[in-house]
XYZ file of N, CA, C and O in Angstrom:
584
model
N 1.052 -0.985 -0.138
C 0.147 -0.113 0.122
C 1.358 1.640 0.221
O 1.976 1.496 1.115
N 0.224 2.642 -0.685
C 1.834 3.368 -1.279
C 1.116 4.238 -0.148
O 0.214 4.172 0.371
N 1.185 5.424 0.429
C 2.440 6.289 1.954
C 0.820 7.245 1.197
O -0.143 7.216 2.136
N 0.210 7.654 0.125
C -0.957 8.120 -0.128
C -1.843 7.564 -0.031
O -3.391 7.677 0.024
N -1.841 6.601 0.005
C -3.642 5.687 -0.613
C -3.884 5.040 1.753
O -4.548 5.598 1.543
N -2.655 4.950 1.919
C -2.627 4.504 4.097
C -3.082 6.586 4.208
O -4.202 6.343 4.916
N -3.141 7.390 4.055
C -3.330 9.140 4.309
C -4.533 9.008 3.450
O -5.763 9.203 4.293
N -5.600 8.652 2.613
C -6.298 9.078 2.237
C -7.357 8.049 2.679
O -9.050 7.992 3.023
N -7.107 6.392 2.634
C -7.891 5.749 3.632
C -7.808 5.825 5.418
O -9.072 6.392 5.475
N -7.212 6.761 6.056
C -7.750 7.452 7.509
C -7.749 8.834 7.880
O -9.310 8.279 8.570
N -8.277 9.357 6.158
C -8.559 10.785 6.386
C -10.593 9.523 5.968
O -11.094 10.616 7.003
N -10.214 8.401 4.904
C -11.811 8.545 4.779
C -12.903 7.223 6.387
O -13.934 8.056 6.490
N -11.687 6.967 6.476
C -12.387 6.099 8.645
C -12.554 7.484 9.811
O -13.298 7.308 10.096
N -11.397 8.861 9.189
C -11.976 9.385 10.610
C -12.821 9.838 9.990
O -13.913 10.940 11.117
N -13.864 10.743 8.837
C -15.337 10.951 8.495
C -15.777 10.043 8.464
O -16.865 10.958 9.118
N -16.171 8.865 8.792
C -17.033 7.718 8.676
C -17.864 7.695 10.744
O -18.407 7.943 10.724
N -16.651 7.782 10.991
C -16.545 7.517 12.691
C -15.976 8.701 13.874
O -15.264 9.314 12.934
N -17.000 8.889 14.209
C -16.345 9.650 15.577
C -15.700 10.097 16.969
O -14.768 10.764 16.679
N -15.427 8.275 16.129
C -14.294 8.748 17.755
C -12.986 8.520 16.179
O -12.614 8.086 15.653
N -11.541 8.596 17.249
C -10.991 9.171 16.458
C -10.724 7.189 16.333
O -10.849 6.487 16.618
N -9.481 6.884 15.082
C -9.130 5.732 14.532
C -8.269 4.655 15.198
O -7.295 6.228 16.153
N -7.832 3.715 15.942
C -7.033 3.341 17.011
C -6.848 1.549 16.449
O -7.827 0.678 15.980
N -5.584 1.678 16.274
C -4.207 0.566 15.397
C -4.153 0.089 16.667
O -3.641 -0.318 17.857
N -4.053 -1.274 17.104
C -3.657 -2.880 18.006
C -4.146 -2.552 19.227
O -3.829 -3.009 19.597
N -5.808 -1.577 19.127
C -5.926 -1.748 20.543
C -7.821 -1.585 20.649
O -8.239 -1.512 19.860
N -7.806 -1.941 21.872
C -9.528 -1.230 22.710
C -9.264 -0.558 23.046
O -8.177 0.958 23.638
N -10.618 0.644 22.442
C -10.978 1.483 22.849
C -11.259 1.807 24.811
O -11.346 0.966 25.154
N -10.091 2.594 25.753
C -10.101 2.417 26.248
C -12.249 2.887 27.225
O -12.666 3.443 26.547
N -11.656 1.776 28.061
C -13.466 2.337 28.852
C -13.772 3.732 29.472
O -12.707 3.788 30.406
N -13.712 4.637 29.163
C -14.802 6.211 30.427
C -12.867 6.676 30.667
O -13.100 7.414 31.276
N -12.490 5.894 28.792
C -11.077 6.789 29.155
C -9.710 6.863 30.771
O -9.366 6.903 30.636
N -10.555 5.823 30.236
C -9.213 5.154 32.029
C -8.384 3.936 30.869
O -8.707 3.636 29.915
N -8.420 3.574 32.035
C -7.108 2.052 31.718
C -8.141 1.147 31.170
O -9.077 0.876 31.686
N -7.598 -0.001 30.045
C -8.501 -0.361 29.032
C -8.390 -1.910 30.244
O -8.981 -2.631 30.515
N -7.680 -2.365 30.911
C -7.248 -3.706 31.870
C -6.363 -2.965 33.154
O -5.023 -2.769 33.413
N -7.264 -2.859 34.093
C -6.297 -2.957 35.215
C -7.376 -4.416 36.539
O -7.694 -4.538 37.153
N -6.244 -4.585 37.062
C -6.350 -6.204 38.314
C -5.123 -5.281 39.312
O -4.104 -5.321 38.985
N -6.613 -5.825 40.551
C -5.644 -5.348 42.062
C -5.291 -6.629 42.534
O -5.921 -7.765 41.823
N -3.883 -7.044 43.144
C -3.420 -8.058 43.701
C -4.527 -8.260 44.818
O -4.753 -9.765 44.113
N -5.411 -7.929 45.685
C -6.321 -8.712 46.256
C -7.177 -9.579 45.332
O -8.543 -10.112 45.813
N -7.596 -8.411 43.964
C -8.496 -9.548 43.213
C -7.803 -10.972 42.472
O -8.628 -11.789 42.093
N -6.920 -11.350 42.595
C -6.132 -11.508 41.973
C -5.822 -12.774 42.697
O -6.542 -14.010 42.126
N -5.963 -12.516 43.333
C -5.779 -13.103 45.249
C -7.457 -14.293 45.324
O -7.332 -16.130 45.560
N -8.121 -13.281 45.470
C -9.340 -14.401 45.020
C -9.906 -14.564 44.241
O -10.472 -16.108 44.368
N -10.212 -14.664 42.903
C -9.706 -15.575 41.784
C -9.513 -16.530 42.563
O -9.640 -18.196 41.498
N -8.192 -16.663 42.667
C -7.274 -18.454 42.464
C -8.133 -18.635 43.705
O -8.170 -19.806 43.694
N -8.401 -18.141 44.747
C -8.454 -18.820 45.499
C -10.725 -19.447 45.256
O -11.084 -19.948 46.046
N -11.236 -18.636 44.609
C -12.407 -19.524 43.930
C -12.367 -20.400 43.290
O -12.572 -21.833 43.111
N -11.136 -20.428 42.077
C -10.519 -21.640 41.889
C -10.561 -23.032 42.341
O -10.757 -23.961 41.730
N -9.100 -22.413 43.408
C -9.158 -23.989 44.493
C -10.042 -24.319 44.906
O -10.143 -25.514 44.143
N -10.828 -23.573 45.483
C -12.274 -24.272 45.893
C -13.651 -24.398 45.208
O -13.590 -25.827 45.833
N -13.234 -24.382 43.947
C -14.338 -25.225 42.485
C -13.749 -26.442 42.318
O -14.246 -27.295 42.163
N -12.216 -26.717 42.862
C -12.021 -27.675 42.252
C -11.701 -28.897 43.041
O -11.790 -29.507 42.872
N -11.598 -28.510 44.087
C -12.110 -29.177 45.698
C -13.250 -29.528 45.229
O -13.876 -31.109 45.721
N -14.204 -28.837 44.882
C -15.568 -28.587 44.925
C -15.826 -30.450 44.670
O -16.888 -30.791 44.291
N -15.339 -29.747 43.009
C -15.496 -30.505 41.498
C -15.172 -32.517 42.130
O -15.758 -32.527 41.878
N -14.173 -32.231 42.004
C -12.989 -32.928 42.553
C -13.981 -33.834 43.337
O -13.716 -35.327 43.345
N -14.838 -34.085 44.432
C -15.724 -34.153 45.725
C -16.480 -35.009 45.141
O -16.887 -35.468 44.885
N -17.807 -33.588 44.845
C -18.666 -33.506 44.465
C -18.703 -34.019 42.463
O -19.975 -34.768 42.731
N -18.271 -33.440 41.860
C -17.995 -34.687 40.477
C -17.761 -36.201 40.978
O -18.255 -36.640 39.714
N -17.016 -36.807 41.910
C -16.875 -38.289 41.296
C -18.467 -38.340 42.598
O -17.520 -40.217 42.310
N -19.733 -38.108 43.388
C -20.047 -38.822 44.147
C -20.035 -40.069 43.256
O -20.279 -40.990 43.869
N -21.207 -39.958 41.823
C -22.047 -40.711 41.264
C -20.396 -41.633 41.306
O -21.213 -43.062 40.252
N -19.443 -41.510 41.080
C -18.545 -42.644 39.748
C -19.092 -43.749 40.216
O -18.652 -45.192 39.968
N -18.461 -43.865 41.549
C -17.972 -45.783 41.937
C -19.274 -46.471 41.224
O -19.863 -47.834 40.663
N -20.684 -45.823 41.869
C -21.966 -46.548 41.892
C -22.122 -47.618 40.126
O -22.395 -47.708 39.485
N -21.974 -45.447 39.865
C -22.346 -45.659 38.025
C -21.213 -46.638 37.606
O -21.688 -47.496 36.904
N -20.272 -46.541 38.145
C -18.832 -48.085 37.800
C -19.543 -49.148 37.440
O -20.066 -51.079 37.071
N -20.457 -50.034 39.578
C -20.482 -50.770 40.249
C -22.264 -51.168 39.285
O -22.174 -51.723 38.025
N -23.432 -50.640 38.776
C -24.326 -50.245 37.825
C -23.264 -50.422 36.538
O -24.429 -51.604 35.796
N -22.963 -50.471 35.745
C -22.647 -50.576 34.443
C -22.408 -52.356 34.287
O -21.920 -52.792 33.423
N -21.389 -52.902 34.659
C -20.620 -54.595 34.934
C -21.712 -54.898 35.298
O -21.496 -56.283 34.896
N -22.266 -54.468 36.780
C -23.536 -55.615 36.476
C -24.825 -55.803 35.861
O -25.033 -56.787 35.385
N -24.685 -54.044 35.253
C -26.054 -54.976 33.816
C -25.431 -55.434 32.459
O -25.958 -56.301 32.021
N -23.401 -55.048 32.520
C -23.086 -55.283 31.458
C -23.078 -57.498 31.786
O -22.900 -57.976 30.198
N -22.843 -57.728 33.050
C -22.883 -59.236 33.106
C -24.131 -59.939 32.731
O -24.207 -61.197 32.903
N -25.324 -59.545 33.596
C -26.339 -59.841 33.095
C -26.759 -59.939 31.962
O -28.000 -60.330 31.004
N -25.720 -59.072 30.490
C -26.350 -59.294 29.234
C -27.208 -58.528 28.439
O -27.376 -58.664 27.472
N -26.895 -56.953 29.346
C -27.850 -55.850 28.522
C -26.350 -55.179 28.245
O -26.109 -54.834 28.440
N -27.065 -54.830 27.166
C -25.970 -54.090 26.129
C -26.354 -52.561 26.951
O -24.856 -51.291 26.753
N -27.391 -52.111 27.824
C -27.432 -50.371 28.958
C -26.383 -51.052 29.603
O -25.507 -49.597 30.064
N -25.155 -51.986 30.159
C -23.676 -51.825 31.008
C -23.247 -51.623 29.898
O -22.363 -50.650 30.431
N -22.627 -51.341 29.085
C -21.568 -50.906 28.113
C -21.957 -49.930 27.285
O -21.098 -49.231 27.039
N -23.190 -48.905 27.513
C -23.382 -47.855 27.579
C -23.158 -47.316 28.583
O -23.161 -45.994 27.773
N -23.215 -47.788 29.770
C -23.776 -46.966 30.413
C -22.107 -46.796 31.161
O -21.436 -45.786 31.918
N -21.186 -47.357 31.255
C -19.607 -46.961 30.864
C -18.871 -46.411 30.053
O -18.304 -45.766 30.727
N -19.255 -45.998 29.027
C -19.204 -45.526 28.010
C -19.207 -44.217 28.867
O -18.655 -42.735 28.049
N -20.930 -43.839 29.194
C -21.728 -42.376 29.751
C -20.323 -42.210 31.344
O -19.326 -41.448 31.511
N -19.622 -44.006 31.966
C -18.787 -43.591 33.572
C -17.366 -42.549 32.477
O -17.332 -41.742 32.782
N -17.535 -43.304 31.470
C -15.563 -43.133 31.545
C -15.765 -41.183 30.847
O -14.820 -40.945 31.028
N -16.924 -41.366 30.430
C -17.415 -40.029 29.167
C -17.141 -39.080 30.019
O -16.119 -37.954 30.360
N -17.759 -39.675 31.536
C -17.835 -38.112 32.537
C -16.131 -38.183 33.489
O -16.011 -37.116 33.702
N -15.916 -38.907 33.681
C -14.888 -39.336 33.508
C -13.199 -38.081 33.891
O -12.769 -37.279 34.390
N -13.766 -38.028 32.385
C -12.722 -37.487 31.118
C -12.736 -35.931 31.637
O -11.581 -35.780 31.966
N -14.071 -36.004 31.432
C -14.820 -34.607 31.319
C -14.352 -33.578 32.990
O -13.178 -33.027 33.729
N -14.267 -34.599 34.106
C -14.559 -33.875 35.423
C -12.480 -33.778 35.525
O -12.829 -32.694 35.820
N -12.324 -34.732 35.195
C -10.525 -33.972 34.968
C -10.664 -34.066 34.534
O -9.303 -32.602 34.553
N -10.773 -33.125 33.471
C -9.862 -31.877 32.051
C -10.187 -30.709 33.181
O -9.827 -29.762 33.020
N -12.273 -30.911 33.792
C -12.040 -29.808 34.646
C -11.819 -29.352 35.828
O -11.822 -28.099 36.171
N -11.185 -30.770 36.484
C -10.770 -29.779 37.743
C -8.721 -29.282 37.435
O -8.556 -28.960 38.360
N -8.260 -29.880 35.781
C -7.171 -29.122 36.121
C -7.158 -28.541 35.011
O -6.183 -27.615 35.556
N -7.434 -27.844 34.428
C -8.747 -26.365 33.797
C -7.799 -25.329 35.024
O -8.408 -24.577 35.507
N -9.166 -25.982 36.196
C -9.375 -24.713 37.400
C -8.104 -25.541 38.109
O -7.284 -23.796 38.598
N -7.597 -26.070 38.424
C -6.396 -26.082 39.293
C -4.435 -25.085 38.040
O -4.511 -24.102 38.978
N -4.994 -25.857 37.084
C -3.798 -24.207 35.970
C -4.310 -22.523 36.116
O -3.498 -21.832 36.406
N -5.718 -22.435 36.555
C -6.452 -21.153 36.629
C -5.514 -20.694 37.589
O -5.241 -19.555 38.211
N -5.929 -21.489 38.875
C -5.399 -21.358 40.144
C -3.742 -20.933 40.201
O -3.621 -19.991 41.365
N -3.039 -21.863 40.059
C -1.455 -21.795 39.318
C -1.104 -20.783 38.883
O 0.042 -20.380 39.802
N -1.833 -20.198 38.003
C -1.648 -18.861 36.753
C -1.864 -17.939 37.892
O -0.839 -16.938 37.807
N -3.449 -17.893 38.934
C -3.019 -16.434 39.237
C -1.718 -16.645 40.351
O -1.495 -15.038 40.682
N -1.686 -17.611 41.563
C -0.906 -17.028 42.184
C 0.907 -16.867 41.593
O 0.908 -16.512 42.145
N 0.925 -18.006 39.910
C 2.280 -17.135 39.382
C 2.675 -15.703 39.326
O 3.137 -15.255 38.959
N 1.389 -15.230 38.594
C 1.437 -13.519 38.426
C 1.467 -13.245 39.606
O 2.056 -12.264 39.738
N 0.401 -13.638 40.609
C 0.984 -12.286 41.717
C 1.551 -12.365 42.322
O 2.561 -10.927 42.251
N 2.836 -13.214 42.142
C 4.252 -13.781 42.697
C 5.051 -12.695 41.718
O 5.788 -11.829 42.200
N 4.790 -12.899 40.755
C 5.661 -12.131 38.755
C 5.603 -11.099 39.940
O 6.756 -10.510 39.074
N 4.425 -10.400 39.723
C 3.874 -8.736 39.381
C 5.042 -8.448 41.041
O 4.989 -8.071 41.165
N 4.745 -9.195 42.394
C 5.147 -9.197 43.945
C 6.813 -8.081 42.770
O 7.235 -7.765 43.782
N 7.148 -9.544 42.570
C 9.054 -9.114 41.808
C 8.699 -8.398 40.981
O 10.375 -7.577 41.027
N 8.272 -8.631 40.010
C 8.894 -7.322 38.936
C 8.732 -6.006 39.691
O 9.413 -4.443 39.755
N 8.035 -5.621 40.783
C 7.964 -4.446 40.910
C 8.462 -4.077 42.034
O 8.811 -2.402 42.308
N 8.908 -5.274 42.501
C 10.431 -5.403 43.567
C 11.283 -4.379 42.964
O 12.135 -3.956 43.497
N 12.275 -4.792 41.528
C 12.852 -5.032 40.908
C 12.695 -3.590 40.156
O 13.803 -2.799 40.821
N 11.429 -3.248 40.237
C 10.734 -1.572 39.952
C 11.669 -0.114 41.892
O 12.829 0.095 41.204
N 11.104 -1.144 41.989
C 10.800 -0.995 43.002
C 12.935 0.363 43.767
O 13.510 1.489 43.871
N 13.886 -0.992 43.654
C 15.638 -1.966 44.126
C 16.339 -1.198 43.272
O 17.249 -1.467 43.335
N 16.246 -1.516 41.186
C 16.693 -2.293 40.657
C 16.905 -0.765 39.569
O 17.221 -0.441 38.849
N 16.414 0.023 39.995
C 17.121 1.674 39.040
C 18.019 2.701 39.772
O 18.613 2.627 39.615
N 18.145 3.009 37.789
C 19.228 2.726 37.229
C 19.506 4.408 37.375
O 18.514 4.517 36.570
N 20.166 5.408 37.325
C 20.667 6.770 36.449
C 21.499 6.367 35.491
O 21.563 5.854 34.646
N 21.375 7.126 34.362
C 22.070 7.513 33.062
C 23.262 6.721 33.058
O 23.639 6.129 32.528
N 24.270 7.450 34.086
C 25.627 6.690 34.204
C 25.416 5.583 35.179
O 26.637 4.772 34.881
N 24.503 4.752 35.250
C 24.766 3.248 36.164
C 24.178 3.750 37.759
O 24.360 1.701 37.654
N 25.000 4.379 37.447
C 24.457 3.810 40.050
C 23.534 3.514 40.029
O 21.891 4.508 39.704
N 23.030 3.089 40.725
C 21.718 2.905 41.650
C 20.945 3.376 42.286
O 21.797 4.316 43.272
N 20.240 4.877 41.700
C 19.497 5.352 42.725
C 18.245 5.104 43.927
O 17.457 3.355 43.993
N 18.505 5.646 44.879
C 18.207 5.151 46.298
C 16.575 5.811 45.893
O 16.669 7.239 45.335
N 16.384 6.078 46.727
C 14.450 6.359 46.971
C 15.517 7.659 47.359
O 14.775 8.629 46.918
N 15.852 7.945 48.126
C 16.988 9.501 48.305
C 16.645 10.343 47.489
O 16.837 11.673 46.848
N 17.765 9.431 46.279
C 18.153 10.303 45.169
C 17.344 10.815 43.758
O 16.709 11.234 44.049
N 16.122 9.433 44.041
C 14.831 9.210 43.644
C 14.657 10.945 43.560
O 12.934 11.659 42.562
N 13.438 11.165 45.036
C 13.342 11.788 45.607
C 13.645 13.632 45.570
O 13.467 14.067 45.022
N 15.539 13.758 44.471
C 16.099 14.648 44.521
C 15.258 14.731 43.148
O 14.980 16.377 42.957
N 14.854 14.331 42.264
C 14.035 14.818 40.758
C 13.461 15.321 41.253
O 12.830 16.574 40.191
N 12.254 15.396 42.315
C 11.003 15.635 42.334
C 11.256 16.933 43.202
O 10.140 17.394 43.121
N 11.941 17.504 43.472
C 11.930 18.891 44.333
C 12.447 19.802 43.578
O 13.132 19.830 42.750
């Protein structure tokens, strides 16, 4: 695309839309940042994912043993329902394990994100250097704002 064509397309887009053109980003909500997450919110979400995983592990597995026993009994009695029930049992078990792993992944990822952001913040606070490469202390940083 030639430069003049790009400029023409930008002008046409600006004329069609009352808002400014944005490239590779979504519009900020109410003029503020488009994504803000606080550490305590990440912690709460991580705890919810962990609690959901624990409840799924217990409650989702409640009927598995009796379903398995029933499918074997029906199959041994010569009924096709037994093998069909075993397929349902196996599908449920697979889906439950997948959901449990997803909850664990979410919980672990949020815990990791909280820890990593804390490390990044600590690095920014303690690792600022001036143009000469000297470590800047809080008092030296404060001098720049006086």
